[in-house]
PDB file of C-alpha atoms and ligand atoms in Angstrom:
ATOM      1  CA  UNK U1140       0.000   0.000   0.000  1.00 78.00           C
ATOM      2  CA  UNK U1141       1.402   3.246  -1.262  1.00 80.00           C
ATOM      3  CA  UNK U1142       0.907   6.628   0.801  1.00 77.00           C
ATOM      4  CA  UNK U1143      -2.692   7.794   0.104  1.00 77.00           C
ATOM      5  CA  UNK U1144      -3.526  11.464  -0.879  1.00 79.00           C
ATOM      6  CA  UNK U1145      -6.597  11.063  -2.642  1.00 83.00           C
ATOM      7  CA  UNK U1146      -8.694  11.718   0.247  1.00 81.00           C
ATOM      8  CA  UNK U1147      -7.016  14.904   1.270  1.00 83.00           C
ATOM      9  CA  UNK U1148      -6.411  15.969  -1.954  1.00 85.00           C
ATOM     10  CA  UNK U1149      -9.439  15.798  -3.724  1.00 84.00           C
ATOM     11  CA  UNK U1150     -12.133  15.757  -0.818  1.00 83.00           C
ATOM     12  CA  UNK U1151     -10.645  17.108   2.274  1.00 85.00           C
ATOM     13  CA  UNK U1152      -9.412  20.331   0.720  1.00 89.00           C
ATOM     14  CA  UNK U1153     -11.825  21.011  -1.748  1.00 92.00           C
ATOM     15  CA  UNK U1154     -14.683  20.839   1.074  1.00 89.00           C
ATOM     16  CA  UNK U1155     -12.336  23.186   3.164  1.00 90.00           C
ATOM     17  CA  UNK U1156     -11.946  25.551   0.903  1.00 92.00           C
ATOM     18  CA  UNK U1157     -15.236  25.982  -0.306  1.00 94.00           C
ATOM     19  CA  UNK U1158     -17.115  26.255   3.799  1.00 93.00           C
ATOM     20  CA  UNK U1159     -14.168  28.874   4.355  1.00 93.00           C
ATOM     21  CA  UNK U1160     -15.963  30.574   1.179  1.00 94.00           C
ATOM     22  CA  UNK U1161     -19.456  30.146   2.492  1.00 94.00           C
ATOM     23  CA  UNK U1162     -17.948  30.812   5.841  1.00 93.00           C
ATOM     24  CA  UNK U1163     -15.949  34.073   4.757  1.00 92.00           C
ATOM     25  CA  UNK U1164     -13.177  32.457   6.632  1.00 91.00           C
ATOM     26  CA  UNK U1165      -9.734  33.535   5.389  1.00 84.00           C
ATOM     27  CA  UNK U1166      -6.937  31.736   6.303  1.00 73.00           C
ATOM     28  CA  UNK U1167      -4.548  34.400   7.770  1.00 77.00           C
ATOM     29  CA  UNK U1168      -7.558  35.684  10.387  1.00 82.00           C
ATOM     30  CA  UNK U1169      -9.098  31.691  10.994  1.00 88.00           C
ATOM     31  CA  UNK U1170     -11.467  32.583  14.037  1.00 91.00           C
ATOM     32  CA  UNK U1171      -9.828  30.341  17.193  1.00 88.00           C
ATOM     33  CA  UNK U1172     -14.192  29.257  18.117  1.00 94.00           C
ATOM     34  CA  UNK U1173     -16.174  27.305  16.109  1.00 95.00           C
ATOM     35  CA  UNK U1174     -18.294  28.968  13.749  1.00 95.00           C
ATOM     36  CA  UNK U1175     -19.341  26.526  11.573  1.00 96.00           C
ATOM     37  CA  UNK U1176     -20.790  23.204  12.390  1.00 96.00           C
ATOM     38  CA  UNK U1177     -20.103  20.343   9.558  1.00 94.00           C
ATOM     39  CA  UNK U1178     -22.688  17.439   9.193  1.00 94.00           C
ATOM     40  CA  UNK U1179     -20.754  13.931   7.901  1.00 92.00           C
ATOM     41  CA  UNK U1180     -23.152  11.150   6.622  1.00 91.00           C
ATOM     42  CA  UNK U1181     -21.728   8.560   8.348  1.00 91.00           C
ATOM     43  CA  UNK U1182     -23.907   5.726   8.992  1.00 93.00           C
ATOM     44  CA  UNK U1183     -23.774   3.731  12.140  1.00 95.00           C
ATOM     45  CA  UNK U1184     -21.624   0.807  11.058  1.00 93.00           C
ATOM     46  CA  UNK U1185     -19.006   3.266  10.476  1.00 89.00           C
ATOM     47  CA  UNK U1186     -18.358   5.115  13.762  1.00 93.00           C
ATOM     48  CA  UNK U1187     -14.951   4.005  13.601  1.00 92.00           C
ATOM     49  CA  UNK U1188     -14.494   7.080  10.768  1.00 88.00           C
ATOM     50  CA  UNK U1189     -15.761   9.426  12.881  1.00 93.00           C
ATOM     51  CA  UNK U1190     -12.613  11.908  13.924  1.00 90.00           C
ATOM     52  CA  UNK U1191     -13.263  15.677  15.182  1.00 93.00           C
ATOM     53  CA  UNK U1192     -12.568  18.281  13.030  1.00 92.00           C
ATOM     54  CA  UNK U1193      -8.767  19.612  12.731  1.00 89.00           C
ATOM     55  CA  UNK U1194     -10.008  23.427  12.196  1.00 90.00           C
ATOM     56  CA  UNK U1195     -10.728  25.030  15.468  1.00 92.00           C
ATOM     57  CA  UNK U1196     -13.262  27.016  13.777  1.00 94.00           C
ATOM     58  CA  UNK U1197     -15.186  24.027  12.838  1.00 95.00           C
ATOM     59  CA  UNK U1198     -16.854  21.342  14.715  1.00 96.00           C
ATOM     60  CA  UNK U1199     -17.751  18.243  13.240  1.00 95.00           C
ATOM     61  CA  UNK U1200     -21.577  16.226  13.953  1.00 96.00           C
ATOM     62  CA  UNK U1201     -22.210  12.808  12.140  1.00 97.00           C
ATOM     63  CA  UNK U1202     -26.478  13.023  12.687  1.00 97.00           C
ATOM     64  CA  UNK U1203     -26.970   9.727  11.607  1.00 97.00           C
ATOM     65  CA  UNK U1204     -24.961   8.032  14.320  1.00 97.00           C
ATOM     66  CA  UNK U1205     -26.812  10.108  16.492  1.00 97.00           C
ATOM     67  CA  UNK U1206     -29.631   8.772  15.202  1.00 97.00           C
ATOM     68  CA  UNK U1207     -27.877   5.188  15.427  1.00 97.00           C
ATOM     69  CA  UNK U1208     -29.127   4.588  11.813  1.00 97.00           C
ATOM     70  CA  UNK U1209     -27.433   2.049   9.384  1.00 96.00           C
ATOM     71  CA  UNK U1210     -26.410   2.208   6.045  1.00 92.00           C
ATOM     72  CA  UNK U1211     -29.964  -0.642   5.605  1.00 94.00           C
ATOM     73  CA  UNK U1212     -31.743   2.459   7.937  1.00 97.00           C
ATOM     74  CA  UNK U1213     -31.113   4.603   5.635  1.00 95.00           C
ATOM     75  CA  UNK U1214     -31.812   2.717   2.243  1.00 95.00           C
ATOM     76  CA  UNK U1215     -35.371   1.778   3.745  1.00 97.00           C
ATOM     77  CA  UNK U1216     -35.559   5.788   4.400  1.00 97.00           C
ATOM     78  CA  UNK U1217     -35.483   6.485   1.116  1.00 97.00           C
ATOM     79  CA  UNK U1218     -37.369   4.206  -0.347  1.00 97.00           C
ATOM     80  CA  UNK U1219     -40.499   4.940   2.155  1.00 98.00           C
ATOM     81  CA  UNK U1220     -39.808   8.823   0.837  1.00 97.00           C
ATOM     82  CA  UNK U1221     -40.004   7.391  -2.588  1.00 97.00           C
ATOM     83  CA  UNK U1222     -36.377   8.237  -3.567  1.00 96.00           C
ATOM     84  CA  UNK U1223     -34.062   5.890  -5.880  1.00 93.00           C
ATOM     85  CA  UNK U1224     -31.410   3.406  -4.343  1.00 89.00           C
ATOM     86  CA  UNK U1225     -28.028   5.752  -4.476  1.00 86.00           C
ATOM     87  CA  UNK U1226     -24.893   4.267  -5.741  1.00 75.00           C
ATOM     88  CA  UNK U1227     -21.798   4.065  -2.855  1.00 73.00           C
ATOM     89  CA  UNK U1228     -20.432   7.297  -2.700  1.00 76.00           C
ATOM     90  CA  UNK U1229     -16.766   5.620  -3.356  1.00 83.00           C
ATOM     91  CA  UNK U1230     -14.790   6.808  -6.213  1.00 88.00           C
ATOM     92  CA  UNK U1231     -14.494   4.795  -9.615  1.00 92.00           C
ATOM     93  CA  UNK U1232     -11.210   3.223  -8.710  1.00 92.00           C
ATOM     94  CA  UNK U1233     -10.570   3.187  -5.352  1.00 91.00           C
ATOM     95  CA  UNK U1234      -8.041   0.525  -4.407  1.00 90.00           C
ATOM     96  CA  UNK U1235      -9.857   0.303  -1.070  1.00 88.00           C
ATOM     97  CA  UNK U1236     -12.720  -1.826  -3.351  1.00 89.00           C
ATOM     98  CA  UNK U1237     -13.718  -5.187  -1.612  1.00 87.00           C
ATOM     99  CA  UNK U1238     -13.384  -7.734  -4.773  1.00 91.00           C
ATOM    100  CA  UNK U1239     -17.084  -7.935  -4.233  1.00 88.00           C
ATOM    101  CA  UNK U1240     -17.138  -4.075  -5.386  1.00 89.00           C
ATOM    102  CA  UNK U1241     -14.779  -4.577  -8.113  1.00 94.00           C
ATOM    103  CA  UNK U1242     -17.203  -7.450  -9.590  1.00 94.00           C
ATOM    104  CA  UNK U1243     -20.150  -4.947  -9.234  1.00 91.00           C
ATOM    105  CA  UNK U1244     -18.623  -2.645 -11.078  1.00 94.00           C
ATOM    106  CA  UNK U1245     -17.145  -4.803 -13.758  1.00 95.00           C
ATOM    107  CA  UNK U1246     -20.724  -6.793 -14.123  1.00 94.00           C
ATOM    108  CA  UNK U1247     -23.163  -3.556 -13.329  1.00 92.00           C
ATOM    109  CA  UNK U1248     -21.002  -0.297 -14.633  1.00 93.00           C
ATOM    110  CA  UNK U1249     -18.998  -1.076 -18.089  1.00 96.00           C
ATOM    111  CA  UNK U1250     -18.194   2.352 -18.654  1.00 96.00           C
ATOM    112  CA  UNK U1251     -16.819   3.112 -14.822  1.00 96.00           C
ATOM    113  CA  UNK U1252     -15.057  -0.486 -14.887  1.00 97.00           C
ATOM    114  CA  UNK U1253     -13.547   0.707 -18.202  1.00 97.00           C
ATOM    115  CA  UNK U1254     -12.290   3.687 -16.700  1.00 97.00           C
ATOM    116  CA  UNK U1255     -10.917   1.944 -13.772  1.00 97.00           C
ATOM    117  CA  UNK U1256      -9.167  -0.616 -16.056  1.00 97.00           C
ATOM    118  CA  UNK U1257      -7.356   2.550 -18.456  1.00 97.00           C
ATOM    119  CA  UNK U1258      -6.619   4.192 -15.294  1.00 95.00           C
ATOM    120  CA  UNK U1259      -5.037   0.932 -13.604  1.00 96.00           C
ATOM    121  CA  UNK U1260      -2.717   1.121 -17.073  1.00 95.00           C
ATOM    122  CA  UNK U1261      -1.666   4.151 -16.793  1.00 92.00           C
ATOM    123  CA  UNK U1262      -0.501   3.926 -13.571  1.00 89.00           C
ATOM    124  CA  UNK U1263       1.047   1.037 -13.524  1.00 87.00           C
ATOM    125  CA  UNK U1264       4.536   1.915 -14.451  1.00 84.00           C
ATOM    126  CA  UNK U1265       4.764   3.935 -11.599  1.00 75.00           C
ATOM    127  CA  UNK U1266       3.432   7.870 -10.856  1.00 74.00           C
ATOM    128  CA  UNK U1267       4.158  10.389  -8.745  1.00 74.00           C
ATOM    129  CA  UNK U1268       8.096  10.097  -8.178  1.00 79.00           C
ATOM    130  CA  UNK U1269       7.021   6.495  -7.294  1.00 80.00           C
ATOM    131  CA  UNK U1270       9.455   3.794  -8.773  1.00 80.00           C
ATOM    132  CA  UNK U1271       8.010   0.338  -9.782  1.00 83.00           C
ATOM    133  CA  UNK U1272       4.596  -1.368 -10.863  1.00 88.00           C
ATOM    134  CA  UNK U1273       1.794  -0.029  -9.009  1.00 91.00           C
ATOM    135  CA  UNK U1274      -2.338  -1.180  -9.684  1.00 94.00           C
ATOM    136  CA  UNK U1275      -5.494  -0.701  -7.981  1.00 94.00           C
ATOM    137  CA  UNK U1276      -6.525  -4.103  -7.267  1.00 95.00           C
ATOM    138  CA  UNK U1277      -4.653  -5.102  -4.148  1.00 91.00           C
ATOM    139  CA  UNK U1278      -3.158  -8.912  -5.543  1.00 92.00           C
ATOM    140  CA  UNK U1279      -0.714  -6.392  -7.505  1.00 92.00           C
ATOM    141  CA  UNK U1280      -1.949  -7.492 -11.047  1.00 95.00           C
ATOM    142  CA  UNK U1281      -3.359  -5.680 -13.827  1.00 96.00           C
ATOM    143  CA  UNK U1282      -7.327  -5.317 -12.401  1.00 97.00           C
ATOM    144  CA  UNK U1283      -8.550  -6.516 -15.800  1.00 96.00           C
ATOM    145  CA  UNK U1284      -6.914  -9.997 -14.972  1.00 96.00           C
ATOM    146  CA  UNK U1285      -7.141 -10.205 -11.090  1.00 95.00           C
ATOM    147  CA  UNK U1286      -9.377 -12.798  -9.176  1.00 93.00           C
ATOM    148  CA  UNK U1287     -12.549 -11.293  -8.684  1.00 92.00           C
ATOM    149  CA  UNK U1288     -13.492 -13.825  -6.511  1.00 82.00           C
ATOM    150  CA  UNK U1289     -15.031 -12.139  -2.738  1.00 64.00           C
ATOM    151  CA  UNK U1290     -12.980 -12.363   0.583  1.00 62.00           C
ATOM    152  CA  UNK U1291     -15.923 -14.220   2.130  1.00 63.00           C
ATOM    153  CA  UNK U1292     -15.492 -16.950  -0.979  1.00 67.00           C
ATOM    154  CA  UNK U1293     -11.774 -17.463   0.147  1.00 66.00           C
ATOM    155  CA  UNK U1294     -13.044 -17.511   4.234  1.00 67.00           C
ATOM    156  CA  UNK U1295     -11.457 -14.098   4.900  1.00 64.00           C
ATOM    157  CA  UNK U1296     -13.550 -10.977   6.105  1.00 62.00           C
ATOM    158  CA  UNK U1297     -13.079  -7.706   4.416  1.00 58.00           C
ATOM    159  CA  UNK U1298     -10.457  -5.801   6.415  1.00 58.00           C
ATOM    160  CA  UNK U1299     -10.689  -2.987   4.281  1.00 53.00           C
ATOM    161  CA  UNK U1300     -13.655  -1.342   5.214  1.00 52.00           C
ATOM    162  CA  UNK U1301     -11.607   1.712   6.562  1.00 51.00           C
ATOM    163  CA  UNK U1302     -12.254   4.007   3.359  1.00 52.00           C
ATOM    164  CA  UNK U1303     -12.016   8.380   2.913  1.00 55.00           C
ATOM    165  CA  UNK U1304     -10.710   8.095   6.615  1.00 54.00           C
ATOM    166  CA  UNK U1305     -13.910   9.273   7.449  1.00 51.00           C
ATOM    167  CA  UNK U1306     -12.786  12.988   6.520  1.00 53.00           C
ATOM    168  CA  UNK U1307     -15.294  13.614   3.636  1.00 49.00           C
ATOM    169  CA  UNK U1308     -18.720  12.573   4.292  1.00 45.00           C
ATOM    170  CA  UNK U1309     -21.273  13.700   2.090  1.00 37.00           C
TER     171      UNK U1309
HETATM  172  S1  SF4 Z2660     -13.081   6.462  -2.180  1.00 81.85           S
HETATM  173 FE1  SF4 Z2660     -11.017   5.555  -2.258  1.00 81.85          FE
HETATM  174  S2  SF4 Z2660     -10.005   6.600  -3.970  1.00 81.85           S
HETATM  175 FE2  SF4 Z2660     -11.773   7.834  -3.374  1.00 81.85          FE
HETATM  176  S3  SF4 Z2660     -10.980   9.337  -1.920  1.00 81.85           S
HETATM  177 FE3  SF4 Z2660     -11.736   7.601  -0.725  1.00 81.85          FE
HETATM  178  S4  SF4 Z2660      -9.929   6.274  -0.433  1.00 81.85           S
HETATM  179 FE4  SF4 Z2660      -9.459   7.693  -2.102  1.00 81.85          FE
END
């Protein structure tokens, strides 16, 4: 497993930036109380992504652990309000995919399992100052050709579930 940026990078400081906008916080007179309060949709079964906020003019809330609801709480929400099944919020190729996600993708989404697969190419002669192969499917093979086949097939649980760090939300 390489360092990971993507989180910070492309959720983390984009979010940031844009409540300091909405907030008219600038950076070189950051108030020292919170002033803005940050709602993460983080169900219940994943409390263990739940961190406090590292501005101290923000404080972080995660309202549907408060309202102990599950990911299945929340699916059975929207249905009764008559909205459609969302996708996971995960990106397109995030190595942190369970195999089962991988063969969702590659059976339900061509297009996004295409992109995954040209993007898996491209970096796999290395990126970022980084020397060697590197892939997004965590056997270290091209994704196109790597056993699909689910942790709980093989008798192992998913280990992985530990995705975004918990610093994005929704
Ligand atoms: S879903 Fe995966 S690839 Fe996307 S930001 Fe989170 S860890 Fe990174």
């Amino acid at each position: 497993m390489i360092r990971r940026q993507c989180t910070s990078t492309c959720k983390v400081v984009p979010v940031q930036r844009k409540v300091r906008e909405l907030a008219r916080i600038a950076g070189w007179c950051s108030p020292t109380i919170p002033v803005v309060e940050a709602w993460l949709g983080i169900s219940l079964e994943e409390a263990a992504r739940m961190k406090p906020s590292t501005e101290g003019w923000q404080v972080n809330r995660w309202p549907l652990v408060e309202r102990r609801m599950t990911r299945r709480d929340c699916l059975l929400w929207l249905a009764r309000h008559g909205y459609p099944e969302p996708p996971r919020s995960a990106c397109i190729g995030c190595p942190f995919h369970s195999d089962a996600q991988w063969r969702r993708l590659r059976n339900g989404d061509p297009d996004a399992w295409a992109d995954a697969v040209a993007v898996d190419r491209a970096i796999c002669t290395g990126f970022c100052g980084i020397r060697g192969e590197v892939y997004l499917h965590r056997s270290a093979v091209p994704l196109d050709e790597a056993d699909l086949m689910t942790e709980a097939d093989r008798g192992q649980l998913d280990l992985w579930s530990n995705e975004c760090e918990g610093l994005c939300g929704v």
